[in-house]
CSV table of N, CA, C and O in Angstrom, one decimal:
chain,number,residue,atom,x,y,z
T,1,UNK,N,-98.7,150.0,17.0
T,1,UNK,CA,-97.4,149.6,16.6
T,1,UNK,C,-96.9,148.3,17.4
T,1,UNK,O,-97.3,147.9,18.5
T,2,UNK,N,-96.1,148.0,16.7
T,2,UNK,CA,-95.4,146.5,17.7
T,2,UNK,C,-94.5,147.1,18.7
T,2,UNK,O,-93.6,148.0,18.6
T,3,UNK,N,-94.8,146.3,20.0
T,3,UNK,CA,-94.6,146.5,21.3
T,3,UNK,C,-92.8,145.6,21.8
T,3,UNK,O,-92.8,144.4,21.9
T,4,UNK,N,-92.0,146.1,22.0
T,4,UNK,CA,-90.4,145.7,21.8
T,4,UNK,C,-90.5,145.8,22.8
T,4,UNK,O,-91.6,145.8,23.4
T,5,UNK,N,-89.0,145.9,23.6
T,5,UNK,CA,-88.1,146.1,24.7
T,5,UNK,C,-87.2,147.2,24.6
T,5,UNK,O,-86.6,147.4,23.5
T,6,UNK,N,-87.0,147.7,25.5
T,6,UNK,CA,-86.0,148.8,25.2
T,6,UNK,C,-84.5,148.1,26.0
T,6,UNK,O,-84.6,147.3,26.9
T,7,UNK,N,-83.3,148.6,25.4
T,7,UNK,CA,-82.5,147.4,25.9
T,7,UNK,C,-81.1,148.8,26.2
T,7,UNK,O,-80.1,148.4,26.9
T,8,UNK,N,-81.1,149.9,25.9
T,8,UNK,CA,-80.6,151.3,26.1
T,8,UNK,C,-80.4,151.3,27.7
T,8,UNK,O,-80.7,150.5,28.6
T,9,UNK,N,-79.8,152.9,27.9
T,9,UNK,CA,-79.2,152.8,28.9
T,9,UNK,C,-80.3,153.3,30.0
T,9,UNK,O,-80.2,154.5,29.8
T,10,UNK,N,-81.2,153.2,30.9
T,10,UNK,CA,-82.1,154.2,31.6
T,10,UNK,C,-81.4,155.8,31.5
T,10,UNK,O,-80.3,155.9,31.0
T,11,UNK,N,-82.1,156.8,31.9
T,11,UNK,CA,-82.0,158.2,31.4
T,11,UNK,C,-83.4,158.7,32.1
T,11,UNK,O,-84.5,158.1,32.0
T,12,UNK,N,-83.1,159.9,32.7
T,12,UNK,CA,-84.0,161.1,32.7
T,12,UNK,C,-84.1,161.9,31.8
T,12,UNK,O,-83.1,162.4,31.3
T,13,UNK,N,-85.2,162.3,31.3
T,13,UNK,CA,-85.8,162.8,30.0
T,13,UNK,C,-85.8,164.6,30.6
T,13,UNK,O,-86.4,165.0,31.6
T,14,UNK,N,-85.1,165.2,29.9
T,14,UNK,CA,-85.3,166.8,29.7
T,14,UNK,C,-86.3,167.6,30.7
T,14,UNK,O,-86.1,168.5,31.6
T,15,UNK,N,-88.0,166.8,30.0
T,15,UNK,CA,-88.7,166.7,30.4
T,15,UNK,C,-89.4,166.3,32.2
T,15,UNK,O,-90.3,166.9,32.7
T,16,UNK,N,-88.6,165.4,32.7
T,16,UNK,CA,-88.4,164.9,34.0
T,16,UNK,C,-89.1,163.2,34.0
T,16,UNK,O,-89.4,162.5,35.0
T,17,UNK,N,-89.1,162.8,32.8
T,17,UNK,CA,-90.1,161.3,32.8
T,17,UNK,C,-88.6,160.7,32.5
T,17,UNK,O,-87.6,161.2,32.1
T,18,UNK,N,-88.9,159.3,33.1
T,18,UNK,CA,-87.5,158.6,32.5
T,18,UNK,C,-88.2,157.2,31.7
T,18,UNK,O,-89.3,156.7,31.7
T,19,UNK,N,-86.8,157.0,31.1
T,19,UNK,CA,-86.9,156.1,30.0
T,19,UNK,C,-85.5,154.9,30.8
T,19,UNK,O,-84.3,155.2,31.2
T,20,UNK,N,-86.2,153.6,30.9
T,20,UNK,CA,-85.7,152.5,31.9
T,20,UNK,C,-85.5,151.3,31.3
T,20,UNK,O,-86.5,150.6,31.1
T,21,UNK,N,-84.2,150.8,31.0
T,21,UNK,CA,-83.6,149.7,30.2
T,21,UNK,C,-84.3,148.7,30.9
T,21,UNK,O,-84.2,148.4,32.1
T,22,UNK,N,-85.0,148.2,29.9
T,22,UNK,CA,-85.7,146.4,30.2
T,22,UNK,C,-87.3,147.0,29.8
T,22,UNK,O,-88.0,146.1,29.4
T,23,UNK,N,-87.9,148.1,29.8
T,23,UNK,CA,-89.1,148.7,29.6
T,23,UNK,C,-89.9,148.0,28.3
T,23,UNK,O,-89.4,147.9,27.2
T,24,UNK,N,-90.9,147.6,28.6
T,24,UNK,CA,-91.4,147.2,27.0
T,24,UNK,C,-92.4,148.6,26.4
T,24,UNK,O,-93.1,149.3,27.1
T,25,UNK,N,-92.3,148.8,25.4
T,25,UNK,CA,-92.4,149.9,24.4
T,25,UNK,C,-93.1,150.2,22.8
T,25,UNK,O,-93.0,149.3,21.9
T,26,UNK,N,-93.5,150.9,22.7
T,26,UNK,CA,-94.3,150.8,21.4
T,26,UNK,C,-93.9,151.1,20.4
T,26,UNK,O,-94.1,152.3,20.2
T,27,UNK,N,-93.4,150.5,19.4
T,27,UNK,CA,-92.8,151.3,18.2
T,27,UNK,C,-93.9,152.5,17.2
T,27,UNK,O,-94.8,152.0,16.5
T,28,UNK,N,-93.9,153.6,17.2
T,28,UNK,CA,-94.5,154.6,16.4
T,28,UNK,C,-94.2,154.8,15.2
T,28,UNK,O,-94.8,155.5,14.5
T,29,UNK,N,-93.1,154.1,14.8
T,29,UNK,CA,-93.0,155.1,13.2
T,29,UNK,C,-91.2,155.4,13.4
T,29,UNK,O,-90.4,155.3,14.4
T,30,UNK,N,-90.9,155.6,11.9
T,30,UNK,CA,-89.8,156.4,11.9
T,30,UNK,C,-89.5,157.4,12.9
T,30,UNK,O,-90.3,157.9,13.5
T,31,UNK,N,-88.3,157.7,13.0
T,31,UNK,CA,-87.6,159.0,13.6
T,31,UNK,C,-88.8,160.1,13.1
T,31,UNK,O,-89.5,159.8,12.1
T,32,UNK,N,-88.9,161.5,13.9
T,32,UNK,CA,-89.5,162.8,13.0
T,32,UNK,C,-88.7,163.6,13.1
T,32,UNK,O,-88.5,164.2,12.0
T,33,UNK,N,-88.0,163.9,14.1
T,33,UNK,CA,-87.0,165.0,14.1
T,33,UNK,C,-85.7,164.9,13.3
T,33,UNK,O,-85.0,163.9,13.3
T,34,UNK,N,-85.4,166.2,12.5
T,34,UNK,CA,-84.7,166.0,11.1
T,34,UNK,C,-83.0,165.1,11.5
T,34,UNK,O,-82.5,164.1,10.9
T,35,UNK,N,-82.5,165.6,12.3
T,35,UNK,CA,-81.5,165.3,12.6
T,35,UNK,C,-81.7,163.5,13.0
T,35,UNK,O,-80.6,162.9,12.6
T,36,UNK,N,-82.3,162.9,13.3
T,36,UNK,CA,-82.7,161.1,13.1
T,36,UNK,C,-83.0,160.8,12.3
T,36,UNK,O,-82.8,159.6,12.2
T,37,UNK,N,-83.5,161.3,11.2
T,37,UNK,CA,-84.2,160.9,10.1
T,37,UNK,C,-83.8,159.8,9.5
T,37,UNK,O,-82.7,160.0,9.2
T,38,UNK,N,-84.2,158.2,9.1
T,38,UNK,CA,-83.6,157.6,8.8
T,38,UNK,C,-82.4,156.9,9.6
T,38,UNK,O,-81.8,156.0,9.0
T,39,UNK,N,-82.2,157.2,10.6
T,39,UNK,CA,-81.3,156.7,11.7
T,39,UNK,C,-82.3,155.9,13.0
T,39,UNK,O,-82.1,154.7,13.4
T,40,UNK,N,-83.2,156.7,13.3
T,40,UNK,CA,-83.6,156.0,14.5
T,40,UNK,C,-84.9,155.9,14.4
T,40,UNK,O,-85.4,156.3,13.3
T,41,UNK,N,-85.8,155.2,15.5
T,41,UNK,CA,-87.1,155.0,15.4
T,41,UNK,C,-87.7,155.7,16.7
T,41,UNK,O,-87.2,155.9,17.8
T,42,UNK,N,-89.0,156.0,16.3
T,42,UNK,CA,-90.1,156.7,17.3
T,42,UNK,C,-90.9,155.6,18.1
T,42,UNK,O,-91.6,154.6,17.8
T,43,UNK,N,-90.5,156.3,19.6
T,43,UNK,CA,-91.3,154.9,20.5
T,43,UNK,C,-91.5,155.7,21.5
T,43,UNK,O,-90.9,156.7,21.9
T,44,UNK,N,-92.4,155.2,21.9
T,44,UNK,CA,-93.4,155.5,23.2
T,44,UNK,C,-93.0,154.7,24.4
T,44,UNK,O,-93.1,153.5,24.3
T,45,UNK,N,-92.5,155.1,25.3
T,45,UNK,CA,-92.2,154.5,26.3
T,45,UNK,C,-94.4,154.9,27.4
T,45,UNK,O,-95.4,155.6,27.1
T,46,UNK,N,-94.1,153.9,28.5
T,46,UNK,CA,-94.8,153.8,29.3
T,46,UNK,C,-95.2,155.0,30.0
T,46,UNK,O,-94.1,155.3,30.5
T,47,UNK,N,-96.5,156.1,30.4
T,47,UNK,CA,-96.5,157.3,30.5
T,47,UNK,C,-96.5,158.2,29.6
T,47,UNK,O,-96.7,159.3,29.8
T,48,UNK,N,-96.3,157.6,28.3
T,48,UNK,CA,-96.7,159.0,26.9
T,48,UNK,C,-95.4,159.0,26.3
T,48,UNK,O,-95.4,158.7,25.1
T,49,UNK,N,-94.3,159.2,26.8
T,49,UNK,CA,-93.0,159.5,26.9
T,49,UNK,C,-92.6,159.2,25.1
T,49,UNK,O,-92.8,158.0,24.9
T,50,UNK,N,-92.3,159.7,24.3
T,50,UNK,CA,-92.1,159.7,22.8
T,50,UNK,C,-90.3,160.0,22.3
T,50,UNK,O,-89.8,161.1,22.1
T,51,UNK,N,-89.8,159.1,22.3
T,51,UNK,CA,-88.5,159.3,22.4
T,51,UNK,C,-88.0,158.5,21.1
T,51,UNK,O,-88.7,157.5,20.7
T,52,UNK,N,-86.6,159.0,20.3
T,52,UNK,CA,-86.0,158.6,19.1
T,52,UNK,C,-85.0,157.8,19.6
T,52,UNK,O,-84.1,158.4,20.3
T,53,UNK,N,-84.9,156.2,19.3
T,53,UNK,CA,-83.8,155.9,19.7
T,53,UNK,C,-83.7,154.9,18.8
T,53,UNK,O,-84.7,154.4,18.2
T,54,UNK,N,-82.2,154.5,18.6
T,54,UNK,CA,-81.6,153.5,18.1
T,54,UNK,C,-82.0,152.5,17.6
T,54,UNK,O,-82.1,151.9,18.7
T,55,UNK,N,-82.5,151.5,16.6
T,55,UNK,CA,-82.7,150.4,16.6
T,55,UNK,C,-81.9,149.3,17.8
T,55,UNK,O,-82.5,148.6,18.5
T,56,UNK,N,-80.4,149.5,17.6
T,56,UNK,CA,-80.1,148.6,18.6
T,56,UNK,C,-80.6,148.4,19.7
T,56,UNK,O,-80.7,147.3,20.3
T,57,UNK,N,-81.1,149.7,20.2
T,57,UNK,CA,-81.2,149.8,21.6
T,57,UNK,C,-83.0,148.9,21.7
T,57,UNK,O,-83.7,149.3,22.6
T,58,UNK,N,-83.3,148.1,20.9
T,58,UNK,CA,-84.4,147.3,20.8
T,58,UNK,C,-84.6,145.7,20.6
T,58,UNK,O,-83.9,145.1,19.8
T,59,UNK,N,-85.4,145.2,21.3
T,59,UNK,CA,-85.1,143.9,20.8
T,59,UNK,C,-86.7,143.2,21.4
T,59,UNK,O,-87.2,143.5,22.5
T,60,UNK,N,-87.3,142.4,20.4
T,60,UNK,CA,-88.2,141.6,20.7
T,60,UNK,C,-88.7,140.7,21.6
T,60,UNK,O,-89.8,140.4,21.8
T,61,UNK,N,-87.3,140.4,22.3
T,61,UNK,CA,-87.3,139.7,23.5
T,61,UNK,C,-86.6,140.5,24.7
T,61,UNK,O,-85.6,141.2,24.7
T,62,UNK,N,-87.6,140.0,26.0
T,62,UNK,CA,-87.3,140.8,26.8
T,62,UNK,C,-85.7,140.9,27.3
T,62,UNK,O,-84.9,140.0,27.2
T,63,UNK,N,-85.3,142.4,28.0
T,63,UNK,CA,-83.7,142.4,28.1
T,63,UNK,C,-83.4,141.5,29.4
T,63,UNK,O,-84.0,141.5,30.5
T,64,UNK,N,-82.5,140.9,29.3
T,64,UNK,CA,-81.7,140.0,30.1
T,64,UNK,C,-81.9,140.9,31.2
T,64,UNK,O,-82.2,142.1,31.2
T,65,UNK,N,-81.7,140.1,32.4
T,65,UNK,CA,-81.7,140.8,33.8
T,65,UNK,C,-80.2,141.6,33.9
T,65,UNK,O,-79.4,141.2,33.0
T,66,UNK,N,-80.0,142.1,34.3
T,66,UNK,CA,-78.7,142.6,35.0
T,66,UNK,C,-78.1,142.3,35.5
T,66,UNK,O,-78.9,141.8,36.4
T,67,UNK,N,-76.3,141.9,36.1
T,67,UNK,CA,-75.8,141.4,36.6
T,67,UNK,C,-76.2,141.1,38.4
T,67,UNK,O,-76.6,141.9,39.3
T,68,UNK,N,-76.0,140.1,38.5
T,68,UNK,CA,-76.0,140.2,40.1
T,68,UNK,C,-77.6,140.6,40.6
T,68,UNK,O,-77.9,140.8,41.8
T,69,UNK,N,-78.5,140.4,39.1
T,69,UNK,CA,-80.0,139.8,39.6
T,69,UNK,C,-80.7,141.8,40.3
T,69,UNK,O,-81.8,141.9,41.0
T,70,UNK,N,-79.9,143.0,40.0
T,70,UNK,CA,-80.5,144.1,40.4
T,70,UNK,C,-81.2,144.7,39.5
T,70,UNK,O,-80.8,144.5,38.4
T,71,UNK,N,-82.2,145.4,39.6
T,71,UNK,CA,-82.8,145.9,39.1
T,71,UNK,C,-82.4,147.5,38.6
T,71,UNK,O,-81.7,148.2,39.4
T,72,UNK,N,-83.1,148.2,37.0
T,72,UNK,CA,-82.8,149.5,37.1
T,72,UNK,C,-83.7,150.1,37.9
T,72,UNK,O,-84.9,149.8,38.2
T,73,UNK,N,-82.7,151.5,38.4
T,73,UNK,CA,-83.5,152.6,39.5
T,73,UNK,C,-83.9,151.8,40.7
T,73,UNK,O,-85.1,152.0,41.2
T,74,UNK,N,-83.0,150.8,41.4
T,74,UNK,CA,-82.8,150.2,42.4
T,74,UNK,C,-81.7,151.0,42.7
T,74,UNK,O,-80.7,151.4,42.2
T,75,UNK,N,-82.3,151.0,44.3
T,75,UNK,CA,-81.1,151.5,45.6
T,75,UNK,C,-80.4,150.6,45.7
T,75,UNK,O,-80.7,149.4,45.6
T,76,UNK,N,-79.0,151.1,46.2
T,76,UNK,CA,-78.1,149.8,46.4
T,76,UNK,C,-77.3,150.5,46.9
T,76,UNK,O,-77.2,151.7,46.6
T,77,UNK,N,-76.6,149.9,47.8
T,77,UNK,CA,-75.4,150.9,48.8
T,77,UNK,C,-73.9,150.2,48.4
T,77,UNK,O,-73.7,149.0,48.1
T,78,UNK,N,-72.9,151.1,48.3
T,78,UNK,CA,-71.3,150.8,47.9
T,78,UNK,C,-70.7,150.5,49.4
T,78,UNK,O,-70.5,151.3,50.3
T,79,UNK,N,-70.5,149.3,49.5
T,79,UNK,CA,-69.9,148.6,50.4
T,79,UNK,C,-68.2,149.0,50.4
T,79,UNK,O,-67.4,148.5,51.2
């Protein structure tokens, strides 16, 4: 499948694997689970990870950095 960006919010997966905004990703196929059907698409994140998300939450080019140049799942302390 063609290999995107994931551009969504990071998240821990049910499962304990997370799924991390800026990630590039593999498109699989349509949604399978009934409730997406026709709404979202099947993608493989990095680690196996098989998750239904959004078209929006995709894009061809990689996602913009984040404000203030940090990274997701970066420590950072509240001053």
């Amino acid at each position: 499948g063609e290999q995107v960006y994931f551009t969504g919010t990071t998240d821990t997966l049910d499962t304990g694997g997370r799924i991390v905004h800026g990630q590039a990703v593999e498109v699989c196929g349509p949604a399978t689970q009934e409730r997406y059907v026709g709404q979202r698409l099947r993608v493989q994140f990095p680690g196996g990870a098989l998750v239904n998300v959004l078209p929006a939450e995709l894009s061809r080019e990689p996602a913009p950095p984040l404000l203030g140049g940090f990274t997701p799942g970066e420590q950072v302390y509240f001053t």
